[in-house]
XYZ file of C-alpha atoms in Angstrom:
652
model
C -2.322 18.936 -27.665
C 0.851 16.875 -27.901
C 2.608 19.250 -25.489
C -0.215 18.845 -22.974
C -0.101 15.045 -23.281
C 3.634 15.138 -22.639
C 3.127 17.398 -19.617
C 0.541 14.957 -18.228
C 3.081 12.136 -18.510
C 5.782 14.244 -16.833
C 3.526 15.293 -13.948
C 2.250 11.739 -13.390
C 5.771 10.362 -13.198
C 7.004 13.209 -10.979
C 4.110 12.964 -8.500
C 4.289 9.170 -8.317
C 8.019 9.348 -7.623
C 7.435 11.871 -4.823
C 4.565 9.840 -3.350
C 6.626 6.632 -3.392
C 9.578 8.354 -1.708
C 7.303 9.751 1.024
C 5.093 6.704 1.629
C 7.514 3.825 1.053
C 10.983 5.211 1.770
C 10.229 7.745 4.543
C 11.949 10.600 2.686
C 10.781 13.827 1.102
C 11.904 14.926 -2.358
C 9.444 17.798 -2.725
C 7.452 19.981 -0.351
C 3.720 19.469 0.322
C 3.111 22.843 -1.304
C 4.903 21.807 -4.490
C 3.106 18.433 -4.564
C -0.307 20.087 -4.259
C 0.567 22.636 -6.952
C 1.645 19.936 -9.423
C -1.329 17.742 -8.506
C -3.747 20.592 -9.250
C -1.985 21.277 -12.564
C -2.270 17.594 -13.536
C -5.940 17.425 -12.568
C -6.742 20.545 -14.631
C -4.916 19.132 -17.670
C -6.740 15.799 -17.342
C -10.107 17.572 -17.219
C -9.187 19.752 -20.194
C -7.875 16.956 -22.407
C -9.871 13.974 -21.150
C -6.586 12.035 -20.872
C -5.909 10.210 -17.600
C -2.900 7.880 -17.399
C -3.467 4.472 -15.811
C -1.052 5.290 -12.984
C -2.225 8.854 -12.441
C -2.236 9.860 -8.758
C -5.698 11.394 -9.333
C -7.187 7.905 -9.740
C -4.733 5.701 -7.843
C -4.866 5.943 -4.060
C -2.890 4.445 -1.191
C 0.400 2.583 -1.126
C 1.208 -0.746 -2.751
C 0.971 -3.844 -0.597
C 4.572 -4.993 -0.253
C 4.931 -6.788 3.059
C 4.543 -10.460 3.885
C 1.392 -9.793 5.933
C -1.698 -11.789 4.832
C -3.842 -9.948 2.288
C -7.575 -9.272 2.255
C -9.771 -7.839 -0.495
C -12.153 -5.137 0.714
C -15.853 -5.762 0.037
C -16.073 -2.390 -1.690
C -13.201 -0.183 -2.910
C -11.997 2.414 -0.395
C -11.852 5.501 -2.565
C -10.054 8.743 -1.894
C -12.041 11.933 -1.395
C -12.333 14.864 -3.756
C -10.777 17.936 -2.172
C -10.938 21.705 -2.044
C -9.017 24.509 -0.355
C -11.904 27.015 -0.422
C -14.330 27.267 2.552
C -16.867 28.797 0.149
C -16.718 25.626 -1.944
C -17.726 23.648 1.160
C -20.781 25.881 1.643
C -21.786 25.377 -1.987
C -21.152 21.633 -1.799
C -23.594 21.292 1.110
C -26.370 22.437 -1.226
C -28.695 23.326 1.638
C -28.002 20.096 3.539
C -26.642 19.731 7.077
C -23.090 18.373 7.249
C -20.656 16.857 9.736
C -17.209 18.512 9.780
C -14.314 16.562 11.348
C -10.517 16.283 11.371
C -8.770 14.489 8.518
C -6.138 12.640 10.544
C -2.715 11.956 9.020
C -1.984 8.328 9.816
C -2.966 4.953 8.377
C -6.583 4.040 7.586
C -7.708 0.815 9.268
C -10.844 -1.330 8.825
C -12.038 -3.158 11.950
C -14.472 -6.080 11.951
C -16.143 -7.320 15.155
C -18.172 -10.509 15.465
C -19.953 -11.703 18.567
C -18.726 -8.657 20.457
C -15.042 -9.456 19.857
C -12.438 -8.083 17.474
C -12.379 -10.505 14.545
C -10.150 -8.775 12.007
C -8.206 -5.576 11.424
C -6.901 -4.636 7.989
C -5.096 -1.694 6.428
C -6.561 0.311 3.571
C -3.697 -0.845 1.362
C -4.212 0.258 -2.234
C -7.950 0.751 -1.697
C -8.915 -2.674 -3.008
C -6.506 -5.017 -1.217
C -5.263 -4.430 2.320
C -3.089 -6.264 4.815
C -4.415 -8.119 7.848
C -2.923 -6.600 11.015
C -5.277 -8.051 13.659
C -2.507 -8.975 16.111
C -1.127 -5.467 15.938
C -4.530 -3.811 16.379
C -4.972 -5.756 19.607
C -2.091 -3.776 21.142
C -3.228 -0.319 19.975
C -3.663 1.881 23.025
C -7.396 2.498 22.723
C -9.095 -0.172 20.609
C -11.831 -2.139 22.475
C -11.261 -5.886 22.180
C -14.855 -6.625 23.254
C -18.029 -4.599 22.645
C -21.555 -4.387 24.084
C -22.833 -5.027 20.541
C -22.869 -8.768 19.806
C -23.591 -8.715 16.063
C -21.224 -8.041 13.168
C -19.796 -4.542 13.168
C -17.511 -3.067 10.499
C -16.025 0.405 10.874
C -13.180 2.500 9.563
C -10.826 4.820 11.351
C -7.321 6.224 11.421
C -4.352 4.803 13.310
C -2.074 7.629 14.452
C 0.953 8.232 16.667
C 0.620 11.406 18.707
C 3.249 14.139 18.457
C 4.159 13.704 22.140
C 4.829 9.960 21.658
C 6.682 10.613 18.399
C 9.024 13.038 20.159
C 9.678 10.584 23.012
C 10.519 7.774 20.569
C 12.908 10.004 18.598
C 14.499 11.322 21.806
C 15.526 7.752 22.620
C 17.456 7.385 19.333
C 20.965 8.800 19.718
C 21.836 8.802 16.006
C 20.144 11.842 14.427
C 20.125 10.289 10.964
C 18.306 7.215 12.291
C 15.424 9.207 13.773
C 11.971 9.000 12.238
C 10.974 11.801 9.862
C 7.344 12.290 10.906
C 4.547 10.599 12.914
C 2.771 9.301 9.803
C 5.728 7.257 8.553
C 6.473 5.939 12.038
C 2.809 4.943 12.381
C 2.792 3.170 9.014
C 5.821 1.074 9.959
C 4.480 0.395 13.448
C 1.041 -0.768 12.295
C 2.494 -3.118 9.673
C 4.986 -4.909 11.916
C 4.969 -8.689 12.038
C 6.046 -8.569 15.677
C 3.276 -6.861 17.670
C 5.607 -6.399 20.616
C 7.196 -3.610 18.591
C 3.763 -2.165 17.759
C 2.840 -2.107 21.442
C 5.864 0.050 22.282
C 4.889 2.687 19.703
C 1.665 3.871 21.448
C -0.561 3.678 18.372
C -4.036 5.231 18.834
C -7.167 4.593 16.757
C -9.912 7.135 16.013
C -13.099 5.916 14.336
C -14.524 8.070 11.549
C -17.046 5.875 9.645
C -19.498 3.112 10.490
C -19.603 0.796 7.478
C -22.271 -1.603 8.749
C -23.800 -3.057 11.918
C -25.853 -6.253 11.681
C -27.553 -8.211 14.465
C -29.292 -11.493 13.662
C -29.344 -10.570 9.965
C -31.092 -7.295 10.741
C -29.089 -4.131 10.026
C -28.927 -1.498 12.731
C -30.322 1.589 11.050
C -29.334 5.199 11.592
C -30.727 8.318 10.006
C -27.689 10.559 10.468
C -23.898 10.324 10.602
C -23.860 12.047 13.982
C -26.104 9.286 15.383
C -23.669 6.694 14.029
C -20.721 8.376 15.726
C -22.592 8.686 19.042
C -23.379 4.965 18.824
C -19.707 4.121 18.136
C -18.720 6.185 21.185
C -21.177 4.149 23.237
C -19.471 0.964 22.007
C -16.167 2.207 23.468
C -14.441 3.799 20.470
C -12.615 7.097 20.423
C -13.943 9.080 17.472
C -12.612 12.042 15.546
C -13.740 15.424 16.823
C -16.678 16.699 14.781
C -19.375 19.368 14.645
C -22.633 19.897 12.740
C -22.538 22.637 10.106
C -24.705 24.311 7.503
C -23.797 26.455 4.521
C -24.114 29.460 6.813
C -21.869 28.115 9.601
C -19.258 25.994 7.822
C -16.757 28.847 7.294
C -16.842 29.735 10.989
C -16.410 26.048 11.907
C -13.372 25.756 9.620
C -11.802 28.743 11.397
C -12.499 27.145 14.792
C -10.726 23.937 13.747
C -7.859 25.996 12.349
C -7.376 27.688 15.719
C -6.763 24.321 17.379
C -3.989 23.092 15.066
C -0.982 24.338 17.047
C -2.260 22.757 20.285
C -3.258 19.420 18.724
C -1.286 16.381 19.890
C -2.252 14.349 16.832
C -1.197 14.896 13.208
C -3.858 16.082 10.754
C -3.696 17.304 7.176
C -7.100 18.936 6.808
C -10.804 18.368 7.442
C -13.558 16.109 6.081
C -17.122 17.271 5.411
C -19.831 14.581 5.159
C -23.570 14.898 4.597
C -25.243 14.235 7.924
C -28.275 12.609 6.305
C -27.002 9.130 5.414
C -29.684 8.312 2.842
C -29.123 11.595 1.017
C -25.365 11.071 0.846
C -25.683 7.491 -0.406
C -28.278 8.490 -3.016
C -25.641 10.610 -4.762
C -23.541 7.547 -5.606
C -19.936 8.001 -6.655
C -17.713 8.846 -9.579
C -14.982 6.520 -10.835
C -12.589 8.382 -8.529
C -14.521 9.678 -5.508
C -17.616 9.002 -3.391
C -20.062 11.928 -3.470
C -21.130 11.757 0.194
C -17.955 13.439 1.502
C -15.336 15.983 0.494
C -11.891 16.772 1.968
C -10.757 20.273 2.854
C -7.052 21.109 2.804
C -5.793 24.278 4.415
C -5.001 26.995 1.934
C -1.469 27.901 2.862
C -0.908 31.523 3.781
C 1.817 32.514 1.287
C 3.930 35.662 1.502
C 6.484 37.151 -0.880
C 9.840 38.157 0.542
C 13.461 38.720 -0.462
C 16.120 36.018 -0.088
C 19.042 37.504 1.846
C 21.441 34.557 2.116
C 21.837 30.802 2.319
C 23.210 29.717 5.672
C 25.064 26.410 5.640
C 24.384 24.713 8.963
C 26.661 21.778 9.914
C 25.077 19.010 11.948
C 26.844 16.810 14.415
C 26.924 13.960 11.900
C 28.763 16.001 9.273
C 25.630 16.745 7.235
C 25.561 20.417 6.179
C 22.009 21.666 5.674
C 21.165 24.719 3.523
C 18.902 27.201 5.345
C 17.204 30.081 3.531
C 17.451 33.431 5.329
C 14.971 36.040 4.094
C 13.425 39.350 5.074
C 10.971 38.680 7.950
C 7.330 38.081 7.030
C 4.199 37.444 9.118
C 2.839 33.906 8.662
C -0.004 32.385 10.664
C 0.445 35.036 13.344
C 4.224 34.797 13.846
C 7.276 36.461 12.297
C 9.342 34.114 10.101
C 12.793 34.823 8.658
C 14.361 31.418 7.938
C 13.401 28.035 6.513
C 15.305 24.790 6.054
C 15.806 23.719 2.442
C 16.441 20.109 3.610
C 19.003 19.192 0.946
C 20.857 20.409 -2.130
C 18.363 18.815 -4.531
C 15.470 20.924 -3.237
C 17.673 24.040 -3.260
C 18.764 23.431 -6.856
C 15.180 22.772 -7.920
C 14.254 26.252 -6.715
C 17.188 27.816 -8.660
C 17.885 30.164 -5.761
C 19.918 33.349 -5.970
C 20.695 36.019 -3.385
C 18.200 38.849 -3.791
C 15.580 36.636 -5.450
C 11.892 37.153 -4.697
C 10.652 33.981 -3.016
C 7.295 32.874 -1.613
C 7.118 31.386 1.872
C 4.454 29.378 3.703
C 4.089 27.146 6.754
C 3.654 23.436 6.027
C 0.629 22.219 8.009
C 0.550 25.797 9.346
C 3.604 25.046 11.520
C 6.916 24.530 9.674
C 8.269 27.400 7.493
C 9.016 26.320 3.915
C 9.926 27.991 0.625
C 7.051 27.529 -1.834
C 8.559 28.993 -4.976
C 11.229 31.277 -6.392
C 9.722 33.939 -8.638
C 12.961 35.317 -10.123
C 15.255 32.254 -10.261
C 18.653 33.894 -10.698
C 20.323 30.610 -9.675
C 23.541 32.181 -8.343
C 23.925 30.327 -5.037
C 27.224 28.447 -4.854
C 27.543 25.215 -2.923
C 30.406 25.703 -0.441
C 33.532 23.727 -1.199
C 34.712 24.028 2.408
C 33.016 23.465 5.759
C 31.877 26.746 7.399
C 33.198 25.523 10.771
C 36.549 23.850 10.111
C 37.353 25.142 6.617
C 38.156 21.660 5.287
C 36.771 20.377 1.939
C 33.123 19.320 1.661
C 31.735 16.357 -0.235
C 28.418 15.922 -2.106
C 26.707 12.557 -1.671
C 23.938 11.489 -4.040
C 21.594 8.656 -3.143
C 18.069 7.927 -4.397
C 18.043 11.091 -6.522
C 18.788 13.271 -3.484
C 21.997 15.295 -3.104
C 23.328 16.119 0.366
C 26.436 18.025 1.468
C 28.856 16.678 4.079
C 31.949 17.782 5.935
C 34.272 14.800 5.782
C 36.777 16.099 8.338
C 36.470 13.800 11.353
C 38.220 16.422 13.507
C 35.664 19.145 12.733
C 34.644 20.883 15.993
C 30.986 20.701 14.920
C 31.278 16.947 15.240
C 32.484 16.873 18.829
C 29.046 15.998 20.076
C 28.965 13.149 17.559
C 31.953 11.495 19.240
C 30.120 11.346 22.549
C 26.718 10.479 21.081
C 28.229 7.569 19.181
C 30.290 6.461 22.180
C 27.232 6.109 24.461
C 24.905 4.604 21.804
C 23.305 1.187 22.203
C 25.669 -0.689 19.856
C 28.689 0.921 21.511
C 29.007 1.500 25.282
C 25.217 1.530 25.752
C 25.081 4.240 28.436
C 21.424 5.108 29.005
C 20.217 8.536 30.087
C 22.604 10.544 27.910
C 20.633 12.220 25.159
C 22.318 14.640 22.783
C 20.822 17.540 24.714
C 22.261 16.219 27.993
C 25.677 15.613 26.461
C 25.648 19.152 25.074
C 24.987 20.532 28.538
C 27.835 18.501 30.032
C 30.221 19.629 27.292
C 29.165 23.274 27.655
C 29.775 23.025 31.420
C 33.286 21.615 30.723
C 32.513 18.300 32.386
C 33.469 16.355 29.251
C 36.570 16.759 27.122
C 37.204 13.138 26.109
C 35.187 9.890 26.416
C 36.951 8.698 29.592
C 35.539 11.743 31.398
C 32.111 10.079 31.287
C 33.327 7.644 33.935
C 34.095 10.529 36.293
C 30.841 12.449 36.124
C 30.349 11.628 39.807
C 32.694 14.577 40.459
C 29.858 16.864 39.366
C 27.028 15.355 41.402
C 25.793 18.636 42.864
C 26.009 20.444 39.533
C 24.179 17.684 37.649
C 21.357 17.223 40.153
C 20.589 20.935 39.909
C 20.343 20.918 36.120
C 16.941 21.286 34.512
C 15.456 17.848 33.859
C 17.803 16.209 36.360
C 17.291 15.268 39.971
C 18.775 12.821 42.435
C 16.950 9.849 40.919
C 18.036 10.717 37.348
C 21.592 11.177 38.558
C 21.611 7.784 40.335
C 20.180 6.063 37.243
C 22.895 7.654 35.109
C 25.650 6.568 37.492
C 24.299 2.998 37.486
C 24.275 2.943 33.688
C 27.844 4.237 33.550
C 29.007 1.563 36.000
C 27.285 -1.108 33.935
C 29.086 0.173 30.824
C 32.490 -0.506 32.388
C 32.133 -4.117 31.220
C 32.147 -4.217 27.438
C 33.206 -6.497 24.593
C 36.409 -5.618 22.746
C 34.491 -5.244 19.476
C 31.976 -2.788 20.953
C 34.834 -0.876 22.566
C 36.585 -0.525 19.200
C 33.311 0.445 17.533
C 32.625 3.053 20.243
C 35.800 4.926 19.251
C 34.016 6.183 16.130
C 36.764 5.220 13.686
C 35.933 6.264 10.116
C 34.415 3.398 8.057
C 34.382 1.013 11.050
C 30.958 -0.435 11.796
C 30.253 -2.962 14.514
C 30.448 -5.839 12.027
C 33.932 -4.797 10.870
C 35.041 -4.295 14.460
C 33.929 -7.834 15.296
C 35.783 -9.323 12.320
C 38.999 -7.516 13.189
C 38.864 -8.227 16.924
C 38.092 -11.883 16.312
C 41.153 -12.137 14.055
C 43.357 -10.787 16.852
C 41.941 -12.989 19.618
C 39.901 -10.106 21.060
C 43.120 -8.645 22.416
C 42.913 -4.851 22.298
C 46.706 -4.438 22.299
C 47.038 -6.714 19.258
C 44.296 -4.738 17.524
C 46.041 -1.431 18.267
C 49.353 -2.654 16.912
C 47.978 -4.432 13.825
C 49.439 -3.250 10.527
C 47.496 -2.422 7.384
C 48.897 -5.545 5.750
C 47.693 -7.793 8.593
C 44.185 -6.340 8.475
C 43.824 -6.586 4.703
C 44.410 -10.333 5.020
C 41.185 -10.647 7.044
C 38.300 -11.930 4.910
C 35.876 -9.029 4.369
C 38.336 -6.275 5.331
C 39.549 -4.141 2.445
C 42.209 -1.471 2.097
C 39.875 1.416 3.020
C 38.941 -0.144 6.366
C 42.525 -1.222 7.054
C 43.784 2.298 6.338
C 41.140 3.829 8.629
C 42.054 1.521 11.517
C 45.787 1.982 11.157
C 45.530 5.753 10.677
C 43.396 6.110 13.802
C 45.774 4.244 16.110
C 48.841 5.954 14.641
C 47.713 9.341 15.954
C 49.143 10.094 19.431
C 45.984 11.961 20.492
C 43.898 8.865 19.755
C 46.366 6.711 21.646
C 45.803 8.865 24.712
C 42.002 8.558 24.356
C 42.306 4.756 24.253
C 44.817 4.610 27.119
C 42.554 6.716 29.322
C 39.552 4.547 28.510
C 41.429 1.325 29.235
C 41.899 2.553 32.814
C 38.096 2.652 33.183
C 36.797 -0.489 31.464
C 37.316 -4.240 31.505
C 36.462 -6.637 28.711
C 33.662 -9.196 28.813
C 33.990 -12.703 27.418
C 33.012 -12.851 23.752
C 29.864 -14.618 22.534
C 30.322 -17.829 20.609
C 29.878 -17.124 16.907
C 28.038 -19.538 14.647
C 29.218 -20.458 11.181
C 25.963 -20.644 9.227
C 26.817 -17.438 7.327
C 30.611 -17.633 7.609
C 32.205 -15.851 4.656
C 28.846 -14.432 3.494
C 28.341 -10.708 2.967
C 24.826 -9.249 3.275
C 23.335 -5.870 2.413
C 20.009 -4.855 4.000
C 17.736 -2.235 2.454
C 14.152 -1.067 2.867
C 11.883 -1.577 5.869
C 11.900 -4.740 7.973
C 8.859 -6.459 9.463
C 10.201 -9.468 11.425
C 12.764 -7.441 13.386
C 12.558 -4.270 15.483
C 14.902 -2.548 13.039
C 17.705 -3.300 10.598
C 20.274 -3.332 13.404
C 18.524 -6.307 15.006
C 18.609 -8.200 11.691
C 22.274 -7.262 11.334
C 23.073 -8.699 14.768
C 21.445 -12.021 13.819
C 23.607 -12.252 10.688
C 26.769 -11.413 12.610
C 25.999 -13.975 15.337
C 26.057 -16.588 12.607
C 29.432 -15.437 11.278
C 28.167 -13.234 8.448
C 29.008 -9.635 7.640
C 26.687 -6.742 6.795
C 27.843 -3.884 4.568
C 26.118 -0.749 3.294
C 26.494 -1.070 -0.465
C 26.111 -3.792 -3.091
C 29.396 -4.845 -4.693
C 30.798 -7.906 -6.419
C 31.683 -9.236 -2.925
C 28.029 -9.155 -1.782
C 26.499 -12.593 -1.269
C 22.863 -11.557 -0.696
C 20.721 -8.412 -0.728
C 17.852 -8.530 1.781
C 14.897 -6.442 0.550
C 11.218 -7.216 1.120
C 10.459 -5.337 -2.106
C 12.398 -7.530 -4.512
C 10.669 -5.923 -7.524
C 11.509 -2.300 -6.711
C 13.687 -0.173 -8.987
C 15.939 1.029 -6.178
C 19.621 1.513 -6.962
C 20.592 -1.442 -4.727
C 18.112 -3.771 -6.436
C 19.371 -2.699 -9.853
C 22.996 -3.242 -8.837
C 22.219 -6.689 -7.376
C 20.471 -7.735 -10.587
C 23.362 -6.436 -12.695
C 25.804 -8.515 -10.627
C 23.445 -11.526 -10.462
C 23.302 -11.340 -6.645
C 20.276 -13.075 -5.045
C 17.648 -10.741 -3.540
C 16.013 -12.252 -0.458
C 12.847 -11.281 1.363
C 12.936 -11.592 5.153
C 10.828 -14.751 4.854
C 13.465 -16.321 2.601
C 16.246 -15.209 4.920
C 14.488 -16.756 7.920
C 14.193 -20.046 6.039
C 17.968 -19.937 5.443
C 18.441 -19.206 9.123
C 16.278 -22.181 10.001
């Protein structure tokens, strides 16, 4: 019994850590398959022993309310649903009753309240008991009605989602691969909970109603006999609703298969189905357990899993230096297609699987789309992490942050990084040349139009070639040329930052350029000793700057660029944060992103760095109580931790 109790504690801690990483930090430390497997093991142990920890994921639902948004307590707790992966279990659950089968959308659950025909309040599900009021943001969702034909009080629930097509467009506009959003759900969560609804409006959030909580007119409730009647009525009020169909025990399996056939073509993220008794009175008469309501049950797709043999681990360098492990295995048929490779995401996941060449592994498709390794059945653990980059042969480096290990090539001259030089050069904080995605830059490089950054200013030589490229036409070409011309005027600091010098962020570039009167020739000739004397510039940064300009090949790059650009007058810098060093971590709500907050600090003379040290003046983190490594370090060093609200008060 003691061993089982200990296993319950281990599983609870492990699952909570994975859920927090996914929901709060937008990162994945275990696969969906692994999470479900451990969850099922925990649930079985709890049922066997009768022991359920207070923080068990089987009884605790939703994320913690952490933002500065106003809070609201729900009239009744919003419980999670019990779940199954067996269509036969759905037929048995119906118990002779008619049911409504619909998508289980993968977004953020929202409660809407209308009074007098107008939207009165919108709130998130939060932790099931307390949510956050996001009314201003809901008003800019793409498809929420602000006024209704119904003039009484109406309360309903639904899911806010960002469609795959919008998600891809948003990510395509972010040049830095590492800064791109991981999945639509996390992007939606951040978008819905913004304090600035201008940002929400740009994210194309959609709302799909799935439950009518209540409808009252002049103290008389509007009564419905069935769920399908409720949904038809909500449609008549102007709401988009989740796709649904009526089922019986005899037809539910066929209906599940029909939904399954639509997954690949769906433009919205889903993670299963929901089955609800159509007869409202019958469903409500069943009551609820401490964990789940009895009127509905969730269905999660049973992953099609195949055994195969691991042939090799391919180490795939990215353009940012990150080297991803990819499992190569004997081809297997999954969900109708042949699969022979799957990303392992990072070293931590690879090590957890104890992979060895020749091992028998099981493979599945996450959400029936993305190939993943589910398990390693033989665990010979003989895979070696490469000590050199597979492209340039120079030494690799393992970085560990937030319990996740990743492998990097630290050679700035690595050919795999060539695209990075151009992507960084054209990015918003650098030369800000619009219309040059990574894919477009790759095409230009492959066609030998670009060899060094200055070549970007001579793309007009290839007008005919560019206008005939796929995705390009005369209008796209003209827009690109206009953006390039606009980029010819740039600040000295952004110019220096655009060069992609190791360890040099925009904040450091501004400090250095300011010290040398924004004179690029003085900056180029500055010695290590002169730069170290600048407040906030240490030996590492000084060495990087000096080493870069000492190389003749870099001197040529700069000389060629100086023939193409001219320098704009510098903005006046305030002194409110002069001499102060900030670190920003976690999500932000008052600003579009952390870069925008960083710019505000720098405009007032402050500096933003990436890690907490004894030189840090303040750590900005809306979750001041979290156990993140940066919070722990700040507390150890007695460095104040500010929320955005507190920072804004300092800013005045």
